[in-house]
Amino acid sequence: MTDSYVAIPAPAKPQRTPRAARYAMTPPDFFAVDYAINPWMDVGTPVDVRLARAQWQHLHRTYLRLGHRVDVIEPVPGLPDMVYAANGGFIAGDVAIVARFRFAERAGESRAYAEWMSSVGYRPVSTRHVNEGQGDLLMAGDVVLAGYGFRTDRRAHPEIAAALGMPVVSLELVDPRFYHLDTALAVLDDRTIAFYPPAFSAAAQDRLHALFPDAIVVGSADAYVFGLNAVSDGLHVVMPAAATGFAAQLLDAGFRPVGVDLSELLKGGGSVKCCTLEVFP
Ligand code: ARG
């Protein structure tokens, strides 16, 4: 009797290609937790601004090391949440939409971000309804994924679609801990996302599975350390280091996780993606 062995090759991981990206970031010089507008913020918890700055600088250097361009925006005293630059707006091509914030505490940021947009050559447009920029609006290939339920008003979605000339997919968020879309969903490349289903309504979950059959479904442990608040260039995924399960899933899918620690910024309810406004060509 002869045994024959057939070597079964491991399934090839998809080839991932990085693109050169452009980001904008605002240093946390005036960062504080002086008010609580999301469940992560506790005004009793002291914030170490020096540590926040060091962690932010490490993120900034990480992007430069990966070959990306980063514009640095001037922070404004009295606007402690300005470090979460993703919320400043949404820029794609020659269209720059400036945020309109839900809470009065952040309203002053709109002007600061509009001024920055003008200073780099855009003519910022505003929406009638609340939109919290890339906190709730994520570019995925040729559509914009748009969250609503806590911050961005659903009625802003058609305004955004018209301004950009792009289809917008509205997704309802249902868990207040995941109050912005970018806390529960990461775009990894034009066709691939990762998300935490319990943060979404059943209809939104169905929509995401239908649009992204290869979606990476992330578990609670990773979601609760803000693992999905990540920035991908198509290969490298800069993400909170504590989300080790998600990092393993990314490796398995052919991405390269790059873990960073933004523990001080987590006290305000944000991490990597919140601190990064992506500027799309
Ligand atoms: N403290 C800020 C707020 O509640 C955090 C914003 C986080 N940003 C984000 N893109 N999810 O508005």
Short mmCIF file of C-alpha atoms and ligand atoms in Angstrom, two decimals:
data_model
loop_
_atom_site.label_atom_id
_atom_site.label_comp_id
_atom_site.label_asym_id
_atom_site.label_seq_id
_atom_site.Cartn_x
_atom_site.Cartn_y
_atom_site.Cartn_z
CA MET A 1 0.00 0.00 0.00
CA THR A 2 1.40 3.38 -0.88
CA ASP A 3 0.52 6.59 0.80
CA SER A 4 0.47 9.65 -1.33
CA TYR A 5 0.83 13.04 0.16
CA VAL A 6 -0.49 16.11 -1.49
CA ALA A 7 0.88 19.38 -0.22
CA ILE A 8 -1.98 21.78 0.20
CA PRO A 9 -0.64 25.33 -0.03
CA ALA A 10 -1.92 27.81 2.50
CA PRO A 11 -4.42 30.14 0.83
CA ALA A 12 -2.52 33.11 -0.56
CA LYS A 13 -3.08 36.33 1.33
CA PRO A 14 -4.36 39.13 -0.85
CA GLN A 15 -1.64 41.51 -2.06
CA ARG A 16 -2.05 44.88 -0.41
CA THR A 17 -0.58 48.05 -1.86
CA PRO A 18 0.04 51.25 0.09
CA ARG A 19 -0.78 54.65 -1.36
CA ALA A 20 0.92 57.92 -0.44
CA ALA A 21 -1.58 59.76 1.71
CA ARG A 22 -2.09 63.31 2.91
CA TYR A 23 -3.31 63.96 6.44
CA ALA A 24 -3.91 66.95 8.69
CA MET A 25 -3.47 66.88 12.46
CA THR A 26 -3.90 69.38 15.30
CA PRO A 27 -1.55 69.05 18.30
CA PRO A 28 -3.22 68.63 21.72
CA ASP A 29 -1.65 71.76 23.26
CA PHE A 30 -4.96 72.78 24.84
CA PHE A 31 -6.37 69.28 25.33
CA ALA A 32 -8.49 68.74 28.48
CA VAL A 33 -11.59 66.91 29.58
CA ASP A 34 -13.53 69.95 30.81
CA TYR A 35 -16.96 68.76 29.72
CA ALA A 36 -18.50 65.37 28.93
CA ILE A 37 -20.28 64.97 25.59
CA ASN A 38 -19.70 61.25 25.13
CA PRO A 39 -19.67 58.29 27.56
CA TRP A 40 -15.85 58.05 27.55
CA MET A 41 -15.34 61.53 28.96
CA ASP A 42 -15.16 61.90 32.73
CA VAL A 43 -14.44 65.42 33.95
CA GLY A 44 -13.00 63.97 37.17
CA THR A 45 -10.16 62.16 35.40
CA PRO A 46 -6.98 64.20 35.22
CA VAL A 47 -5.37 64.58 31.82
CA ASP A 48 -1.60 64.67 31.32
CA VAL A 49 -1.15 67.17 28.49
CA ARG A 50 2.58 66.47 28.19
CA LEU A 51 1.92 62.78 27.75
CA ALA A 52 -0.90 63.53 25.28
CA ARG A 53 1.55 65.63 23.30
CA ALA A 54 4.22 62.92 23.31
CA GLN A 55 1.70 60.31 22.17
CA TRP A 56 0.40 62.63 19.47
CA GLN A 57 3.95 63.32 18.27
CA HIS A 58 4.60 59.61 18.02
CA LEU A 59 1.53 59.25 15.80
CA HIS A 60 2.68 62.20 13.68
CA ARG A 61 6.16 60.66 13.27
CA THR A 62 4.63 57.28 12.44
CA TYR A 63 2.82 58.79 9.44
CA LEU A 64 5.98 60.56 8.26
CA ARG A 65 7.98 57.34 8.60
CA LEU A 66 5.38 55.58 6.43
CA GLY A 67 5.99 58.23 3.77
CA HIS A 68 2.82 60.28 4.21
CA ARG A 69 2.42 64.03 4.18
CA VAL A 70 1.00 65.63 7.31
CA ASP A 71 -0.21 69.24 7.55
CA VAL A 72 -0.17 70.54 11.11
CA ILE A 73 -3.06 72.81 12.09
CA GLU A 74 -2.68 75.56 14.68
CA PRO A 75 -4.58 74.63 17.88
CA VAL A 76 -6.82 77.26 19.50
CA PRO A 77 -6.95 77.90 23.27
CA GLY A 78 -10.35 77.06 24.75
CA LEU A 79 -11.08 74.35 22.17
CA PRO A 80 -9.82 71.21 23.98
CA ASP A 81 -11.36 68.76 21.49
CA MET A 82 -9.67 70.36 18.50
CA VAL A 83 -7.05 67.60 18.64
CA TYR A 84 -9.72 65.35 17.08
CA ALA A 85 -9.02 66.79 13.64
CA ALA A 86 -11.10 64.16 11.83
CA ASN A 87 -14.17 66.03 13.02
CA GLY A 88 -13.12 69.26 11.33
CA GLY A 89 -14.68 68.34 8.03
CA PHE A 90 -14.38 66.24 4.90
CA ILE A 91 -12.06 67.06 2.01
CA ALA A 92 -12.10 65.27 -1.34
CA GLY A 93 -10.83 66.69 -4.63
CA ASP A 94 -11.50 70.40 -4.61
CA VAL A 95 -14.44 70.15 -2.20
CA ALA A 96 -13.92 70.96 1.46
CA ILE A 97 -16.96 70.53 3.70
CA VAL A 98 -16.53 72.12 7.09
CA ALA A 99 -18.10 70.58 10.19
CA ARG A 100 -21.19 71.85 11.96
CA PHE A 101 -20.99 70.47 15.50
CA ARG A 102 -23.77 68.96 17.59
CA PHE A 103 -22.59 70.52 20.86
CA ALA A 104 -21.94 74.18 21.64
CA GLU A 105 -18.66 73.24 23.33
CA ARG A 106 -17.16 72.37 19.94
CA ALA A 107 -18.90 74.98 17.78
CA GLY A 108 -15.85 77.26 17.72
CA GLU A 109 -13.84 74.57 15.94
CA SER A 110 -15.79 75.07 12.71
CA ARG A 111 -14.28 78.48 12.22
CA ALA A 112 -10.77 77.28 13.07
CA TYR A 113 -11.02 74.40 10.57
CA ALA A 114 -12.61 76.61 7.91
CA GLU A 115 -9.73 79.06 8.30
CA TRP A 116 -7.20 76.28 7.92
CA MET A 117 -9.02 75.01 4.80
CA SER A 118 -8.90 78.49 3.28
CA SER A 119 -5.23 78.87 4.17
CA VAL A 120 -4.39 75.74 2.14
CA GLY A 121 -6.43 76.80 -0.87
CA TYR A 122 -9.95 75.42 -0.40
CA ARG A 123 -13.19 77.34 -0.31
CA PRO A 124 -14.97 75.65 2.62
CA VAL A 125 -18.68 74.90 2.27
CA SER A 126 -20.96 74.34 5.24
CA THR A 127 -24.06 72.20 5.67
CA ARG A 128 -27.40 73.29 7.09
CA HIS A 129 -27.58 70.24 9.31
CA VAL A 130 -25.08 68.86 11.81
CA ASN A 131 -22.14 67.02 10.25
CA GLU A 132 -19.12 66.03 12.33
CA GLY A 133 -16.75 65.52 9.41
CA GLN A 134 -14.79 62.33 9.19
CA GLY A 135 -16.03 61.26 12.60
CA ASP A 136 -19.17 60.17 10.74
CA LEU A 137 -18.16 60.35 7.06
CA LEU A 138 -15.73 57.77 5.73
CA MET A 139 -14.60 57.46 2.13
CA ALA A 140 -14.74 53.85 0.90
CA GLY A 141 -13.85 53.58 -2.77
CA ASP A 142 -16.43 55.58 -4.68
CA VAL A 143 -18.99 55.88 -1.89
CA VAL A 144 -19.09 57.77 1.39
CA LEU A 145 -20.20 55.74 4.41
CA ALA A 146 -22.15 58.07 6.67
CA GLY A 147 -23.14 57.49 10.28
CA TYR A 148 -26.09 59.03 12.08
CA GLY A 149 -27.90 58.55 15.36
CA PHE A 150 -25.75 60.50 17.84
CA ARG A 151 -23.90 63.34 16.13
CA THR A 152 -24.25 63.86 12.39
CA ASP A 153 -27.87 64.56 11.42
CA ARG A 154 -29.20 62.17 8.82
CA ARG A 155 -30.51 65.17 6.90
CA ALA A 156 -26.91 66.27 6.31
CA HIS A 157 -26.25 63.11 4.27
CA PRO A 158 -27.98 64.31 1.07
CA GLU A 159 -26.27 67.67 1.51
CA ILE A 160 -22.91 65.88 1.60
CA ALA A 161 -23.80 63.72 -1.43
CA ALA A 162 -24.71 66.83 -3.42
CA ALA A 163 -21.60 68.77 -2.39
CA LEU A 164 -19.26 65.90 -3.28
CA GLY A 165 -21.23 64.49 -6.22
CA MET A 166 -20.84 61.05 -4.63
CA PRO A 167 -23.29 58.44 -3.36
CA VAL A 168 -23.67 58.37 0.41
CA VAL A 169 -24.62 55.20 2.31
CA SER A 170 -26.49 56.08 5.53
CA LEU A 171 -25.75 53.81 8.50
CA GLU A 172 -27.55 54.04 11.82
CA LEU A 173 -25.46 53.88 15.00
CA VAL A 174 -27.28 52.52 18.06
CA ASP A 175 -24.75 52.29 20.93
CA PRO A 176 -23.77 55.59 22.61
CA ARG A 177 -20.23 54.32 23.32
CA PHE A 178 -19.76 54.20 19.55
CA TYR A 179 -21.20 57.64 18.90
CA HIS A 180 -19.21 58.37 15.74
CA LEU A 181 -18.95 56.04 12.74
CA ASP A 182 -15.14 56.02 13.00
CA THR A 183 -15.33 54.43 16.46
CA ALA A 184 -17.03 51.33 15.04
CA LEU A 185 -15.83 51.05 11.45
CA ALA A 186 -12.45 51.34 9.74
CA VAL A 187 -11.94 51.61 5.98
CA LEU A 188 -8.89 49.49 5.09
CA ASP A 189 -8.91 49.99 1.32
CA ASP A 190 -11.41 50.75 -1.45
CA ARG A 191 -13.11 47.37 -1.04
CA THR A 192 -12.34 46.31 2.50
CA ILE A 193 -13.68 47.50 5.82
CA ALA A 194 -13.58 46.27 9.40
CA PHE A 195 -16.49 46.91 11.74
CA TYR A 196 -18.13 46.09 15.06
CA PRO A 197 -21.68 44.95 14.23
CA PRO A 198 -23.35 45.63 17.64
CA ALA A 199 -22.72 49.35 17.16
CA PHE A 200 -25.09 49.35 14.16
CA SER A 201 -28.80 48.84 13.60
CA ALA A 202 -29.74 45.50 12.00
CA ALA A 203 -30.44 47.24 8.69
CA ALA A 204 -27.03 48.93 8.72
CA GLN A 205 -25.28 45.63 9.51
CA ASP A 206 -27.03 43.97 6.55
CA ARG A 207 -26.06 46.83 4.29
CA LEU A 208 -22.40 46.59 5.31
CA HIS A 209 -22.23 42.82 4.80
CA ALA A 210 -23.84 43.21 1.37
CA LEU A 211 -21.51 46.02 0.26
CA PHE A 212 -18.34 44.51 1.74
CA PRO A 213 -18.43 40.71 1.56
CA ASP A 214 -14.81 40.54 2.82
CA ALA A 215 -15.47 42.76 5.84
CA ILE A 216 -13.45 41.93 8.94
CA VAL A 217 -15.82 41.55 11.89
CA VAL A 218 -14.16 42.78 15.05
CA GLY A 219 -14.97 41.56 18.57
CA SER A 220 -15.95 43.55 21.68
CA ALA A 221 -12.53 43.47 23.37
CA ASP A 222 -10.94 45.23 20.39
CA ALA A 223 -13.87 47.57 19.79
CA TYR A 224 -13.85 48.76 23.43
CA VAL A 225 -10.18 49.81 23.22
CA PHE A 226 -11.08 51.82 20.09
CA GLY A 227 -9.29 49.34 17.81
CA LEU A 228 -11.44 50.42 14.87
CA ASN A 229 -10.39 54.04 15.23
CA ALA A 230 -7.63 53.33 12.74
CA VAL A 231 -6.09 54.85 9.61
CA SER A 232 -5.08 52.65 6.68
CA ASP A 233 -3.01 53.49 3.60
CA GLY A 234 -4.06 50.25 1.95
CA LEU A 235 -1.26 48.22 3.55
CA HIS A 236 -0.23 49.76 6.89
CA VAL A 237 -3.02 50.14 9.40
CA VAL A 238 -2.11 52.60 12.15
CA MET A 239 -4.24 51.58 15.12
CA PRO A 240 -4.43 51.46 18.93
CA ALA A 241 -1.84 48.89 20.06
CA ALA A 242 -4.21 47.47 22.68
CA ALA A 243 -6.46 45.97 19.98
CA THR A 244 -4.33 42.83 19.65
CA GLY A 245 -7.10 40.60 18.32
CA PHE A 246 -7.84 43.03 15.51
CA ALA A 247 -4.10 43.28 14.76
CA ALA A 248 -3.99 39.50 14.29
CA GLN A 249 -7.03 39.63 11.98
CA LEU A 250 -5.34 42.35 9.92
CA LEU A 251 -2.12 40.33 9.55
CA ASP A 252 -4.16 37.38 8.46
CA ALA A 253 -5.83 39.47 5.77
CA GLY A 254 -2.47 40.69 4.43
CA PHE A 255 -2.40 44.12 6.12
CA ARG A 256 0.40 45.38 8.36
CA PRO A 257 -0.89 46.65 11.71
CA VAL A 258 1.15 49.48 13.24
CA GLY A 259 0.17 49.80 16.90
CA VAL A 260 0.40 53.13 18.73
CA ASP A 261 -0.60 54.17 22.25
CA LEU A 262 -2.92 57.17 22.54
CA SER A 263 -4.17 56.46 26.07
CA GLU A 264 -4.47 60.16 27.01
CA LEU A 265 -6.57 60.95 23.96
CA LEU A 266 -8.84 58.02 24.77
CA LYS A 267 -9.97 60.01 27.83
CA GLY A 268 -11.71 62.39 25.44
CA GLY A 269 -13.28 59.52 23.53
CA GLY A 270 -10.93 59.35 20.57
CA SER A 271 -7.86 57.65 19.17
CA VAL A 272 -5.84 57.36 15.95
CA LYS A 273 -8.51 58.12 13.35
CA CYS A 274 -10.10 60.88 15.43
CA CYS A 275 -6.74 62.68 15.46
CA THR A 276 -6.33 62.37 11.69
CA LEU A 277 -8.17 64.30 8.99
CA GLU A 278 -7.56 62.53 5.68
CA VAL A 279 -7.30 64.76 2.64
CA PHE A 280 -8.41 62.81 -0.43
CA PRO A 281 -7.05 63.80 -3.84
N1 ARG B 1 -14.50 64.55 22.75
C1 ARG B 1 -14.77 64.48 21.36
C2 ARG B 1 -16.27 64.50 21.13
O1 ARG B 1 -16.96 63.88 21.88
C3 ARG B 1 -14.16 63.26 20.77
C4 ARG B 1 -14.27 63.20 19.27
C5 ARG B 1 -13.70 61.95 18.70
N2 ARG B 1 -13.57 62.04 17.32
C6 ARG B 1 -13.91 61.11 16.43
N3 ARG B 1 -13.59 61.29 15.18
N4 ARG B 1 -14.60 60.04 16.78
O2 ARG B 1 -16.76 65.12 20.22
#
